[in-house]
């Protein structure tokens, strides 16, 4: 007997799809989903032709703001963001890594001015493929695995 899991359709909110399975819980943390009282559906290690295994997050009543989108793009640059209104997909967006980001990363250089004074962090994305960034102030290059999200 074949069993099927039925997940209720989303009336209004956001669906984040094509999240690499090993990045799903970072996205959960970025979006502070543990503090949301609306319905959330999380699926992980789902079969994907593109990724092998993927994660999906459906969030009722929430829309991703630009800062959250930039954080997601740094962690899962190939994720897709679908905006749902009245049970219909009204917008489909692929995460696009910006050329620069403000306030969302912390510099790993302990001597950087952003770690010594109240200065807004600013990073340039120098390689979008491997997600390498450079601090605008101290010019330290930071690899994807060393990124610290604020």
mmCIF file of C-alpha atoms in Angstrom:
data_model
loop_
_atom_site.group_PDB
_atom_site.id
_atom_site.type_symbol
_atom_site.label_atom_id
_atom_site.label_comp_id
_atom_site.label_asym_id
_atom_site.label_seq_id
_atom_site.Cartn_x
_atom_site.Cartn_y
_atom_site.Cartn_z
ATOM 1 C CA UNK A 1 0.000 0.000 0.000
ATOM 2 C CA UNK A 2 1.427 3.350 -1.047
ATOM 3 C CA UNK A 3 1.145 6.166 1.471
ATOM 4 C CA UNK A 4 1.195 9.797 0.527
ATOM 5 C CA UNK A 5 1.838 12.783 2.748
ATOM 6 C CA UNK A 6 -0.494 15.652 2.028
ATOM 7 C CA UNK A 7 0.677 19.156 2.921
ATOM 8 C CA UNK A 8 -1.933 21.872 2.904
ATOM 9 C CA UNK A 9 -1.593 24.471 0.155
ATOM 10 C CA UNK A 10 -0.220 27.832 1.201
ATOM 11 C CA UNK A 11 -2.760 30.659 0.978
ATOM 12 C CA UNK A 12 -0.296 33.546 1.445
ATOM 13 C CA UNK A 13 3.402 33.470 2.175
ATOM 14 C CA UNK A 14 6.729 32.283 0.839
ATOM 15 C CA UNK A 15 8.100 28.995 -0.423
ATOM 16 C CA UNK A 16 11.878 28.603 -0.503
ATOM 17 C CA UNK A 17 12.852 25.694 -2.743
ATOM 18 C CA UNK A 18 16.079 24.174 -4.041
ATOM 19 C CA UNK A 19 17.918 24.660 -0.754
ATOM 20 C CA UNK A 20 20.928 22.329 -0.499
ATOM 21 C CA UNK A 21 19.964 19.786 2.182
ATOM 22 C CA UNK A 22 23.028 20.608 4.290
ATOM 23 C CA UNK A 23 22.084 24.321 4.306
ATOM 24 C CA UNK A 24 18.402 24.032 5.255
ATOM 25 C CA UNK A 25 18.786 24.618 8.984
ATOM 26 C CA UNK A 26 21.053 27.626 8.391
ATOM 27 C CA UNK A 27 18.170 29.155 6.428
ATOM 28 C CA UNK A 28 15.786 28.275 9.291
ATOM 29 C CA UNK A 29 18.106 30.167 11.661
ATOM 30 C CA UNK A 30 18.564 33.141 9.317
ATOM 31 C CA UNK A 31 14.802 33.610 9.122
ATOM 32 C CA UNK A 32 14.291 33.037 12.874
ATOM 33 C CA UNK A 33 11.542 30.553 12.063
ATOM 34 C CA UNK A 34 11.520 29.368 15.675
ATOM 35 C CA UNK A 35 9.820 32.666 16.590
ATOM 36 C CA UNK A 36 7.045 32.563 13.970
ATOM 37 C CA UNK A 37 3.583 31.580 15.152
ATOM 38 C CA UNK A 38 2.123 31.008 11.656
ATOM 39 C CA UNK A 39 2.254 27.635 9.951
ATOM 40 C CA UNK A 40 5.668 26.494 8.699
ATOM 41 C CA UNK A 41 6.366 23.350 6.687
ATOM 42 C CA UNK A 42 9.956 22.139 6.421
ATOM 43 C CA UNK A 43 11.065 19.260 4.247
ATOM 44 C CA UNK A 44 14.654 18.072 4.037
ATOM 45 C CA UNK A 45 16.600 15.418 2.160
ATOM 46 C CA UNK A 46 13.937 15.395 -0.547
ATOM 47 C CA UNK A 47 14.936 13.913 -3.896
ATOM 48 C CA UNK A 48 16.080 16.489 -6.444
ATOM 49 C CA UNK A 49 17.313 15.926 -9.983
ATOM 50 C CA UNK A 50 19.446 19.072 -9.744
ATOM 51 C CA UNK A 51 20.872 18.791 -6.211
ATOM 52 C CA UNK A 52 20.554 15.102 -5.380
ATOM 53 C CA UNK A 53 18.953 16.024 -2.049
ATOM 54 C CA UNK A 54 17.242 19.314 -1.289
ATOM 55 C CA UNK A 55 15.291 21.193 1.349
ATOM 56 C CA UNK A 56 12.053 23.148 1.053
ATOM 57 C CA UNK A 57 10.514 25.657 3.472
ATOM 58 C CA UNK A 58 6.908 26.921 3.264
ATOM 59 C CA UNK A 59 6.127 29.885 5.508
ATOM 60 C CA UNK A 60 2.570 31.105 5.892
ATOM 61 C CA UNK A 61 2.086 34.861 6.156
ATOM 62 C CA UNK A 62 5.764 35.796 5.770
ATOM 63 C CA UNK A 63 7.543 37.506 2.918
ATOM 64 C CA UNK A 64 11.329 37.644 2.688
ATOM 65 C CA UNK A 65 12.876 41.094 3.097
ATOM 66 C CA UNK A 66 15.961 42.205 1.089
ATOM 67 C CA UNK A 67 18.420 41.592 3.972
ATOM 68 C CA UNK A 68 17.076 38.055 4.491
ATOM 69 C CA UNK A 69 17.250 37.439 0.748
ATOM 70 C CA UNK A 70 20.909 38.511 0.679
ATOM 71 C CA UNK A 71 21.695 36.163 3.581
ATOM 72 C CA UNK A 72 19.955 33.278 1.823
ATOM 73 C CA UNK A 73 21.877 34.071 -1.387
ATOM 74 C CA UNK A 74 25.183 33.858 0.520
ATOM 75 C CA UNK A 75 24.265 30.454 1.995
ATOM 76 C CA UNK A 76 22.208 28.916 -0.830
ATOM 77 C CA UNK A 77 22.789 30.924 -4.010
ATOM 78 C CA UNK A 78 20.669 28.612 -6.182
ATOM 79 C CA UNK A 79 17.595 28.638 -3.950
ATOM 80 C CA UNK A 80 14.295 29.769 -5.427
ATOM 81 C CA UNK A 81 11.884 32.074 -3.647
ATOM 82 C CA UNK A 82 8.208 31.796 -4.610
ATOM 83 C CA UNK A 83 5.707 34.360 -3.350
ATOM 84 C CA UNK A 84 2.202 32.972 -2.852
ATOM 85 C CA UNK A 85 -0.966 35.094 -2.721
ATOM 86 C CA UNK A 86 -4.462 33.612 -2.683
ATOM 87 C CA UNK A 87 -3.015 30.124 -3.292
ATOM 88 C CA UNK A 88 -1.286 31.288 -6.503
ATOM 89 C CA UNK A 89 2.410 31.758 -7.235
ATOM 90 C CA UNK A 90 2.558 35.459 -8.084
ATOM 91 C CA UNK A 91 6.337 35.793 -8.156
ATOM 92 C CA UNK A 92 9.193 33.359 -8.792
ATOM 93 C CA UNK A 93 12.686 34.542 -7.964
ATOM 94 C CA UNK A 94 16.040 32.874 -8.017
ATOM 95 C CA UNK A 95 18.438 34.025 -5.344
ATOM 96 C CA UNK A 96 20.903 36.386 -6.920
ATOM 97 C CA UNK A 97 24.023 37.127 -4.996
ATOM 98 C CA UNK A 98 24.472 40.885 -4.748
ATOM 99 C CA UNK A 99 27.730 42.644 -5.633
ATOM 100 C CA UNK A 100 28.034 43.951 -2.078
ATOM 101 C CA UNK A 101 26.304 43.508 1.269
ATOM 102 C CA UNK A 102 25.900 45.715 4.317
ATOM 103 C CA UNK A 103 25.230 44.759 7.941
ATOM 104 C CA UNK A 104 24.685 41.027 7.365
ATOM 105 C CA UNK A 105 28.223 39.667 7.749
ATOM 106 C CA UNK A 106 30.820 40.027 10.461
ATOM 107 C CA UNK A 107 34.473 40.447 9.555
ATOM 108 C CA UNK A 108 36.683 37.582 10.734
ATOM 109 C CA UNK A 109 39.623 39.950 11.259
ATOM 110 C CA UNK A 110 39.624 40.814 14.980
ATOM 111 C CA UNK A 111 41.575 44.006 14.210
ATOM 112 C CA UNK A 112 39.039 45.272 11.642
ATOM 113 C CA UNK A 113 37.466 48.614 12.550
ATOM 114 C CA UNK A 114 34.009 46.971 12.329
ATOM 115 C CA UNK A 115 34.975 44.780 15.292
ATOM 116 C CA UNK A 116 36.449 47.683 17.293
ATOM 117 C CA UNK A 117 33.977 50.504 16.690
ATOM 118 C CA UNK A 118 30.305 50.915 15.872
ATOM 119 C CA UNK A 119 30.762 50.826 12.087
ATOM 120 C CA UNK A 120 28.337 49.179 9.655
ATOM 121 C CA UNK A 121 29.969 46.203 7.989
ATOM 122 C CA UNK A 122 30.388 46.347 4.219
ATOM 123 C CA UNK A 123 31.601 43.495 2.031
ATOM 124 C CA UNK A 124 32.237 43.154 -1.686
ATOM 125 C CA UNK A 125 31.417 39.809 -3.300
ATOM 126 C CA UNK A 126 34.597 39.073 -5.243
ATOM 127 C CA UNK A 127 33.708 35.594 -6.498
ATOM 128 C CA UNK A 128 30.053 34.623 -6.741
ATOM 129 C CA UNK A 129 30.831 31.034 -7.724
ATOM 130 C CA UNK A 130 32.732 30.136 -4.561
ATOM 131 C CA UNK A 131 31.106 32.949 -2.494
ATOM 132 C CA UNK A 132 34.351 34.702 -1.537
ATOM 133 C CA UNK A 133 33.886 38.167 -0.039
ATOM 134 C CA UNK A 134 36.241 41.020 0.815
ATOM 135 C CA UNK A 135 35.840 43.415 3.725
ATOM 136 C CA UNK A 136 35.558 46.976 2.488
ATOM 137 C CA UNK A 137 37.558 48.320 5.459
ATOM 138 C CA UNK A 138 40.407 45.911 6.194
ATOM 139 C CA UNK A 139 40.335 44.238 2.754
ATOM 140 C CA UNK A 140 40.436 40.739 4.275
ATOM 141 C CA UNK A 141 39.249 38.016 1.900
ATOM 142 C CA UNK A 142 36.842 35.540 3.477
ATOM 143 C CA UNK A 143 35.915 32.157 2.001
ATOM 144 C CA UNK A 144 32.332 30.855 2.065
ATOM 145 C CA UNK A 145 33.022 28.325 4.836
ATOM 146 C CA UNK A 146 34.341 31.108 7.095
ATOM 147 C CA UNK A 147 31.439 33.540 6.642
ATOM 148 C CA UNK A 148 29.834 34.712 9.879
ATOM 149 C CA UNK A 149 26.267 35.946 9.477
ATOM 150 C CA UNK A 150 25.031 38.593 11.917
#
